[in-house]
Coordinates of C-alpha atoms in Angstrom, one line a residue:
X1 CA 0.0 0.0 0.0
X2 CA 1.7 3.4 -1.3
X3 CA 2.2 6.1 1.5
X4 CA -0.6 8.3 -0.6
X5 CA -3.4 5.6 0.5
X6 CA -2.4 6.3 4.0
X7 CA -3.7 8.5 7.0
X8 CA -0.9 10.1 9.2
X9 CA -1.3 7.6 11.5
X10 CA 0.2 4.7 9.0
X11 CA -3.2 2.8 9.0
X12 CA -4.9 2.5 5.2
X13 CA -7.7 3.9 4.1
X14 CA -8.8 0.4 2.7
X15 CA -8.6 -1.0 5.8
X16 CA -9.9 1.8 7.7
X17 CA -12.6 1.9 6.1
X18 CA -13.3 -2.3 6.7
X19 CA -12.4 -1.8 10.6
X20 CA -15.5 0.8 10.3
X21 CA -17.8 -1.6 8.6
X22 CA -16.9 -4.1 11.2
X23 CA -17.6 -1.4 14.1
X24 CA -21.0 -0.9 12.4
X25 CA -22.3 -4.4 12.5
X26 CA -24.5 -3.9 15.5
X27 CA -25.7 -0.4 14.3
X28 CA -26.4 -1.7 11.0
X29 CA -28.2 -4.6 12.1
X30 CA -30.8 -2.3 14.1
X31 CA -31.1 1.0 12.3
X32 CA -32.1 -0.7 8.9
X33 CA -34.7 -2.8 10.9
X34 CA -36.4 -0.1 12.5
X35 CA -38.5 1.3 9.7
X36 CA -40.2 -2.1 9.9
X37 CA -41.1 -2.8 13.6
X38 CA -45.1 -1.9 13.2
X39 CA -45.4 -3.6 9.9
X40 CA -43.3 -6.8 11.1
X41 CA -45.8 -7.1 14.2
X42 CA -48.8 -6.5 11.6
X43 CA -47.5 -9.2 9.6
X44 CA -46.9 -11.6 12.1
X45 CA -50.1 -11.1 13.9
X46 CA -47.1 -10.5 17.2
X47 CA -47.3 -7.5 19.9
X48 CA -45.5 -4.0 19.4
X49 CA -43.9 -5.5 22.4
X50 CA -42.9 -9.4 21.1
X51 CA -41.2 -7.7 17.9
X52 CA -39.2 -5.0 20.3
X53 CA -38.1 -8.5 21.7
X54 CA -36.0 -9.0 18.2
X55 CA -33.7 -5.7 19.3
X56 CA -33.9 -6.8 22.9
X57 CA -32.8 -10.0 21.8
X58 CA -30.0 -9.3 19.3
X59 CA -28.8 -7.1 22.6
X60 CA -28.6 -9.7 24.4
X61 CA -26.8 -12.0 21.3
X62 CA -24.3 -9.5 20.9
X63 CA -23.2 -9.2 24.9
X64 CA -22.8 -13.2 24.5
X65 CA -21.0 -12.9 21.3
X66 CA -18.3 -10.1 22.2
X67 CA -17.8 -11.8 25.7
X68 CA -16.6 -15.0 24.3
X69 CA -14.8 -13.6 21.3
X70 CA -12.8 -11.4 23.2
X71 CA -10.4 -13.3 25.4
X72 CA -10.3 -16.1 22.8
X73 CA -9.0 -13.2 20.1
X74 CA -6.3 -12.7 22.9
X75 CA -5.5 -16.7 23.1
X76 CA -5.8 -17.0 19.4
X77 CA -5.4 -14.2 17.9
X78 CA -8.0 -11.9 15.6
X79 CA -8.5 -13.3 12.1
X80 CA -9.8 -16.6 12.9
X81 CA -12.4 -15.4 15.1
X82 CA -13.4 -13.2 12.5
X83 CA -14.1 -15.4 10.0
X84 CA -15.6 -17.3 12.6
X85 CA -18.2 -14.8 13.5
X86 CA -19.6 -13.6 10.4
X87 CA -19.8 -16.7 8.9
X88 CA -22.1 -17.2 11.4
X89 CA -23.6 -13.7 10.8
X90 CA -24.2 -14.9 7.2
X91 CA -26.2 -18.0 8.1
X92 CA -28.5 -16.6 10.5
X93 CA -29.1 -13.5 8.2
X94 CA -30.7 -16.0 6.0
X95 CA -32.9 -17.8 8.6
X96 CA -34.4 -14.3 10.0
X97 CA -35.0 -13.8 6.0
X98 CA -37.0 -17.3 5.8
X99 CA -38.7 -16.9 9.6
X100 CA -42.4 -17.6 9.3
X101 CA -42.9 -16.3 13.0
X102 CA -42.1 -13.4 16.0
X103 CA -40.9 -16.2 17.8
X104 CA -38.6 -17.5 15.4
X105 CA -37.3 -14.1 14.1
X106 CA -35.9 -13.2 18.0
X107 CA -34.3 -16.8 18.0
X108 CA -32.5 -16.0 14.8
X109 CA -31.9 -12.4 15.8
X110 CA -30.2 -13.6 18.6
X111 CA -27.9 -16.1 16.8
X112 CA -27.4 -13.3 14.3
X113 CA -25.7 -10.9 17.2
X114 CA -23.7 -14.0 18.5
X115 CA -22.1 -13.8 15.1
X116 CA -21.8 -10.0 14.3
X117 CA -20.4 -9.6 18.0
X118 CA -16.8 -10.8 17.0
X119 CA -16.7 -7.8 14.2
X120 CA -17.7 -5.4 16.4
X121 CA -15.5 -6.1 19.4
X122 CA -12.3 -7.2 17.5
X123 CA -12.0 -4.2 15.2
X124 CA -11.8 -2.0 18.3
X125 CA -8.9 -4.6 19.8
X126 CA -7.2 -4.4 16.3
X127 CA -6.4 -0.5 16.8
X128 CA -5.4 -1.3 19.7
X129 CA -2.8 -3.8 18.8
X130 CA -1.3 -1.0 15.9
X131 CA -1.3 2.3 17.7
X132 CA -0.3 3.8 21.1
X133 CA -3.2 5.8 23.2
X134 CA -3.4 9.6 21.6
X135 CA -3.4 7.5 18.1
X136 CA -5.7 4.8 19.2
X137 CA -8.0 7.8 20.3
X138 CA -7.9 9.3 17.2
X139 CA -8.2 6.7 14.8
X140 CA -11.1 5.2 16.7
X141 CA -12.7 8.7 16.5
X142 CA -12.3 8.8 12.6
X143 CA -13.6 5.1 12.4
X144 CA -16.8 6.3 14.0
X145 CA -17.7 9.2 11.8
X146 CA -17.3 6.4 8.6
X147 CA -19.7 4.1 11.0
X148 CA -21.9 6.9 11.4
X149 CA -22.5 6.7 7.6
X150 CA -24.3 3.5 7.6
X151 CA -26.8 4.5 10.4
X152 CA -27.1 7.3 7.9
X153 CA -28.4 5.7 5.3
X154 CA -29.7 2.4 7.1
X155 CA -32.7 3.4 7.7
X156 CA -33.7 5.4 4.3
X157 CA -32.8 1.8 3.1
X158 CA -34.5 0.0 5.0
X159 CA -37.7 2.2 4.7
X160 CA -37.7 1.8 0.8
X161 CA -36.4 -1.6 0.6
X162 CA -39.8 -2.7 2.8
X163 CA -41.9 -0.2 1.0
X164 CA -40.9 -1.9 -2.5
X165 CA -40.1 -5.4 -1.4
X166 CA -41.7 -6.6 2.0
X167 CA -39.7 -6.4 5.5
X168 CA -37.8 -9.8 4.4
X169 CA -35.7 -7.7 1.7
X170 CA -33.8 -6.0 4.8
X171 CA -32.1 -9.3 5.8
X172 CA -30.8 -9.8 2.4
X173 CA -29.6 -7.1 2.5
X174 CA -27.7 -7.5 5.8
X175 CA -26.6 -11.0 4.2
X176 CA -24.8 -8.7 1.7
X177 CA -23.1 -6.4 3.8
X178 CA -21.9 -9.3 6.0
X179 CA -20.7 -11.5 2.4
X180 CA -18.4 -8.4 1.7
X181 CA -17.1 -8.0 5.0
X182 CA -16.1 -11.8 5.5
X183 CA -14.2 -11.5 2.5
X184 CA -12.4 -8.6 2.7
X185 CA -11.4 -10.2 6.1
X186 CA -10.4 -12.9 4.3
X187 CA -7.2 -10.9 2.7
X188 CA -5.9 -9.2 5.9
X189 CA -3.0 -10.0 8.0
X190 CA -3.4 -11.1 11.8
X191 CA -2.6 -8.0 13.6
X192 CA -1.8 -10.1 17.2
X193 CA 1.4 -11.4 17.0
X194 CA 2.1 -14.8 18.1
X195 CA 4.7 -13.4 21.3
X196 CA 1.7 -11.4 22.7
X197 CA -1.2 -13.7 22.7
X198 CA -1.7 -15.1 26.0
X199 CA -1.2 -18.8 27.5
X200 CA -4.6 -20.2 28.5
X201 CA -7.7 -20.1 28.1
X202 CA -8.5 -19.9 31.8
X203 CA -5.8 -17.0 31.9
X204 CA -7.3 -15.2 29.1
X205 CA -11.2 -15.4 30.7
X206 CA -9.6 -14.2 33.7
X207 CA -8.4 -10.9 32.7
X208 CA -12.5 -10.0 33.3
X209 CA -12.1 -10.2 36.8
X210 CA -9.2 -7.9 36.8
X211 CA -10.8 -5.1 34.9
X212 CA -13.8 -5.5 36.8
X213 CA -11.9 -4.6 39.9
X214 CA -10.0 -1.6 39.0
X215 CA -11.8 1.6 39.6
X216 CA -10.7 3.0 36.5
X217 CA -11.5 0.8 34.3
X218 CA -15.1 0.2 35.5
X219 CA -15.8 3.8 35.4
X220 CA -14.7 3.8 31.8
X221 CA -17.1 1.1 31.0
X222 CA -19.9 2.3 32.8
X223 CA -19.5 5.7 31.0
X224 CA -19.7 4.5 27.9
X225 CA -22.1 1.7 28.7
X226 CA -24.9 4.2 30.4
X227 CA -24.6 6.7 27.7
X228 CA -25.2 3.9 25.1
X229 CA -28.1 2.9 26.8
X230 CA -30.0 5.9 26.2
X231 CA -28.7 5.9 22.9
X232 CA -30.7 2.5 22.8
X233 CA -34.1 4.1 24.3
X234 CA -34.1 6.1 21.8
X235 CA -33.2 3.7 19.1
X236 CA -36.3 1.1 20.8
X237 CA -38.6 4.0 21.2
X238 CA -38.6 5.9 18.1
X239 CA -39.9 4.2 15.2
X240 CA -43.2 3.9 17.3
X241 CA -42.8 7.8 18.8
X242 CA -42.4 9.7 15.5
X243 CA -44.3 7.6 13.9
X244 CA -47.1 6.3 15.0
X245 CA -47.0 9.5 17.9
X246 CA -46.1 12.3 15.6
X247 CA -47.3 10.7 12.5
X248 CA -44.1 10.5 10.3
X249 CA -44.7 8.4 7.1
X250 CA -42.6 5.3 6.8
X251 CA -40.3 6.1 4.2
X252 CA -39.3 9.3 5.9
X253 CA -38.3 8.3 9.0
X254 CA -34.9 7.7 7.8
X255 CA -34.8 11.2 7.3
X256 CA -35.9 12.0 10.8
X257 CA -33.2 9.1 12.0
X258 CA -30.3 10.6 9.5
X259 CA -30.4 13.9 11.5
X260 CA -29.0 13.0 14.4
X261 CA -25.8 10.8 12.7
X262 CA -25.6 14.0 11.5
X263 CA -25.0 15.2 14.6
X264 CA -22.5 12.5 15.8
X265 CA -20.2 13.2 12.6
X266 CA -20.0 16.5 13.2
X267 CA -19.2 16.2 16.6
X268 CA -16.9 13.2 16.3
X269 CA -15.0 14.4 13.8
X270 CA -14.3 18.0 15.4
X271 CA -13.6 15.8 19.0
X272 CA -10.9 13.4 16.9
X273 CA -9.1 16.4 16.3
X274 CA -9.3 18.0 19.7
X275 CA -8.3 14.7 21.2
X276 CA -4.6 14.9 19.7
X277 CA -3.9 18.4 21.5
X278 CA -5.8 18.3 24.9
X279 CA -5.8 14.0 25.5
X280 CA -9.6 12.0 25.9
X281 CA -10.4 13.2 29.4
X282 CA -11.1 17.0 28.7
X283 CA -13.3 15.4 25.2
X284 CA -14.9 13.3 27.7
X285 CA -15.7 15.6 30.3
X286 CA -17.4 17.8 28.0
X287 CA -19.4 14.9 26.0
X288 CA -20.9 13.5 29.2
X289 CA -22.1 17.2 30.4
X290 CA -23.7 17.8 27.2
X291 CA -25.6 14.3 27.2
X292 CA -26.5 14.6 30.6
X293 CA -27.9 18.6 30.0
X294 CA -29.6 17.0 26.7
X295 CA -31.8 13.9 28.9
X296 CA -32.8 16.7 31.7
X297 CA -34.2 19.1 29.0
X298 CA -35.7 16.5 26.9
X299 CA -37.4 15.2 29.7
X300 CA -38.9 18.5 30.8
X301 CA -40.5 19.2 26.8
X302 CA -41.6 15.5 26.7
X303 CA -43.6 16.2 29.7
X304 CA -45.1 19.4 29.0
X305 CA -45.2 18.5 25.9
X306 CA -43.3 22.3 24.7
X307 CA -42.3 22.7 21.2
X308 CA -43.8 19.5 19.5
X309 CA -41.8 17.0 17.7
X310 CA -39.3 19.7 16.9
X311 CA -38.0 20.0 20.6
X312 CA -38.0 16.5 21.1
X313 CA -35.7 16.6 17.9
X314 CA -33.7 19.5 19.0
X315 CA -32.3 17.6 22.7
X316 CA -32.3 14.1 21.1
X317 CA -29.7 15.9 18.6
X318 CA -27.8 17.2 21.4
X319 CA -27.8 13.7 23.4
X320 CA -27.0 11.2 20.4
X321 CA -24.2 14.0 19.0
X322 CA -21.9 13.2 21.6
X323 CA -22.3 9.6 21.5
X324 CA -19.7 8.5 19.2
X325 CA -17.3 10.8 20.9
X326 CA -17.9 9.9 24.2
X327 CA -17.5 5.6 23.1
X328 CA -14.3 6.1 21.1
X329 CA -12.7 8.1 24.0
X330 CA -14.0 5.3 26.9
X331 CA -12.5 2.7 24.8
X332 CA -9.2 3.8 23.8
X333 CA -8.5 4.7 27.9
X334 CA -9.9 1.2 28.2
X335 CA -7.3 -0.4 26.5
X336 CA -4.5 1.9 27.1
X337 CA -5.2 0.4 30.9
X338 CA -4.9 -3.3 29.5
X339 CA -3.0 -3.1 26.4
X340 CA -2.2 -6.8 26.7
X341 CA -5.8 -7.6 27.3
X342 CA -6.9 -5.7 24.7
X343 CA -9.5 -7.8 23.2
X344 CA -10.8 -9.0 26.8
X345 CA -10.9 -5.2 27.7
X346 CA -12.8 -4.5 24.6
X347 CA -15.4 -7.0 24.6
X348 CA -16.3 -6.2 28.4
X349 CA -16.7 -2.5 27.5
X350 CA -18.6 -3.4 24.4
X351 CA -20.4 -6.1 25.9
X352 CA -21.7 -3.9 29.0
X353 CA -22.4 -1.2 26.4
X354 CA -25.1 -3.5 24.5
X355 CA -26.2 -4.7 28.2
X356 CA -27.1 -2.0 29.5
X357 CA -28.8 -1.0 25.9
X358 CA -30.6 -4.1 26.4
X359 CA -31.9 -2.9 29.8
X360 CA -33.0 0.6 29.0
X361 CA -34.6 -1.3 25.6
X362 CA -36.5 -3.5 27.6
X363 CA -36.9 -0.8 30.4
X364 CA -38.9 1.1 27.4
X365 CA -40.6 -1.3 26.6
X366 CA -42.2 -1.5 30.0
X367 CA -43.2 2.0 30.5
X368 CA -46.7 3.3 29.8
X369 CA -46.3 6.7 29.6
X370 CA -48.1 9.2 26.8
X371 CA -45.6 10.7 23.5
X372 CA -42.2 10.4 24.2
X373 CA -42.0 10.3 27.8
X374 CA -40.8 6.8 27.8
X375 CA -37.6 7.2 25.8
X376 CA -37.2 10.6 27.6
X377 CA -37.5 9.2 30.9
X378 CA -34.9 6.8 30.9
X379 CA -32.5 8.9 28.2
X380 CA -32.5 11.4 30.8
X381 CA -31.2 8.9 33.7
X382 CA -28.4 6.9 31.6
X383 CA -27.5 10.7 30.8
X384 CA -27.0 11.5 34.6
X385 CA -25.5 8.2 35.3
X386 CA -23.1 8.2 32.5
X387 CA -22.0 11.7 33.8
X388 CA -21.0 10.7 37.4
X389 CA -19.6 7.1 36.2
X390 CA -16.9 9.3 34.3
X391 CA -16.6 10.9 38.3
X392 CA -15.1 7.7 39.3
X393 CA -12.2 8.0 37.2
X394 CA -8.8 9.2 39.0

């Protein structure tokens, strides 16, 4: 690869661009399903609630997934595991495609995460392995303003692809984006070397209990992981609030959706370059007070009910904007704490991240609240709570 094809950093923009992609299985598995959720439950004759169960379950896949890929990435390195993954991505995309049930489709949801959790969690752990800290930092900032493009587009996808083809046409088209990956994956070299992979299995498992235990750590973890979790009420919550509350039309959602990626490109990118001058705590500090400002606000116009769907809008802008920054930043402290356990210290943070997401999914689910209060209510606690986990952090 020619020195023209390469950032500063000496990573390619090829393979920048494919650590992105793998970043963005999880979002891409969501955002272009979300258009569908009230015709999928029409379809299958299932509960607003049973198909929510398909996100809450492909939450819970993914923490299973990246918590067994992790430390066996550190024992074996990441290529294999890879492969491994999305090969198992690819089958189950096909069986939610051919599901004939709600039932079915959470089952094969789930088994879909399992798979996509290796590229998620061992892209992250690949930086990691090339580049020191401020780099890592950076890089993983620049990687999630390319991710943010798929979210981008996801869900104007998705919208059209059920409006011309039926709901079924998104997993295709899932089995697609996962059929490129795998074998562009196929071509790369292992990025663990075989004098830094760790001695047993047992050893490698362990390094959970470690991370677990160190202050730091877990308040890095619990920072990213809490702001996530809003990120995921609001991901649950608003197909259903804008548009079967505030009557947006399918197809347009996307739009609606789009705006605040938007927001998290913007933000991310300008953070990415911050980051190499003033370090990811001052990036960090700032990102959490502006998410936990956002959920206080958007919690007050949700229940008054000021300003309409545009308010809502306006502080669910604000909130998702700092997302990206605030999970690039976690992560690359993470591992700069455990840069041995890199791929252990990855799929914990990632792992808690889609937990929790899980939770404040299900947690939506639950409420019974009028509008948006249910997405603003708990948006506007992970918010707080991702704000004082950052607090625990010497």
């Amino acid at each position: 690869m020619s020195s023209a094809t390469k950032l500063e950093h000496g990573i390619s923009v090829p393979f920048l661009v494919l650590l992105a992609a793998l970043v963005a299985f999880g979002p891409l598995s969501i955002d272009m399903y979300l258009p569908s959720l009230p015709t999928i439950a029409e379809n299958l004759g299932a509960t607003q609630a049973k198909v929510q169960w398909s996100i809450s379950g492909f939450l819970i896949g993914f923490c299973i997934g990246m918590l067994f890929y992790g430390p066996l990435s550190d024992r074996y390195g990441r290529k294999a595991i890879l492969i491994v993954g999305i090969f198992l991505y690819l089958l189950s995309s096909l069986a939610c495609f051919v599901a004939a049930s709600a039932d079915q489709l959470v089952l094969f949801r789930i088994i879909q995460a399992i798979g996509g959790g290796a590229a998620s969690v061992l892209a992250r752990a690949i930086v990691r392995d090339l580049l020191p800290l401020d780099k890592a930092a950076h890089t993983l900032s620049i990687m999630h303003v390319v991710t943010m493009i798929a979210p981008l587009i996801a869900p104007l996808i998705g919208g059209y692809l059920m409006l011309w083809f039926g709901w079924r046409s998104l997993f295709l088209g899932l089995f697609l984006f996962g059929l490129v990956c795998f074998i562009s994956v196929l071509f790369i070299k292992e990025t663990l070397s075989a004098e830094h992979r760790g001695g047993s299995i047992a050893k490698a498992f362990s390094a959970y209990w470690h991370i677990l235990l160190d202050k730091n750590a877990l308040g890095y973890i619990l920072c990213m992981g809490m702001t996530f979790a809003g990120m995921f009420a609001y991901i649950t919550a608003s197909s259903f609030v804008f548009i079967k509350h505030f009557g947006v039309p399918d197809q347009y959602f996307g739009w609606v959706f789009g705006l605040n990626v938007i927001g998290i490109m913007i933000f991310t990118f300008t953070a990415s370059h911050f980051v190499k001058r003033y370090g990811p705590r001052p990036i960090l500090r700032i990102g959490t007070t502006v998410a936990c400002l956002a959920g206080a606000f958007l919690l007050v116009v949700a229940y008054f009910e000021w300003g309409g769907m545009w308010s809502v809008m306006f502080f669910l802008f604000c909130y998702i904007s700092v997302t990206g920054t605030i999970g690039a930043n976690c992560i690359a402290c993470l591992m700069s704490l455990y840069p041995k356990q890199a791929g252990a210290a990855s799929a914990l943070a990632v792992a808690t991240q889609f937990g929790l997401g899980f939770i404040a999914s299900f947690v939506v689910g639950l409420l019974h609240f009028y509008g948006a209060m249910n997405m603003a209510l708990v948006l506007a606690f992970c918010g707080f709570a991702g704000f004082m986990a950052l607090r625990m952090v010497d």
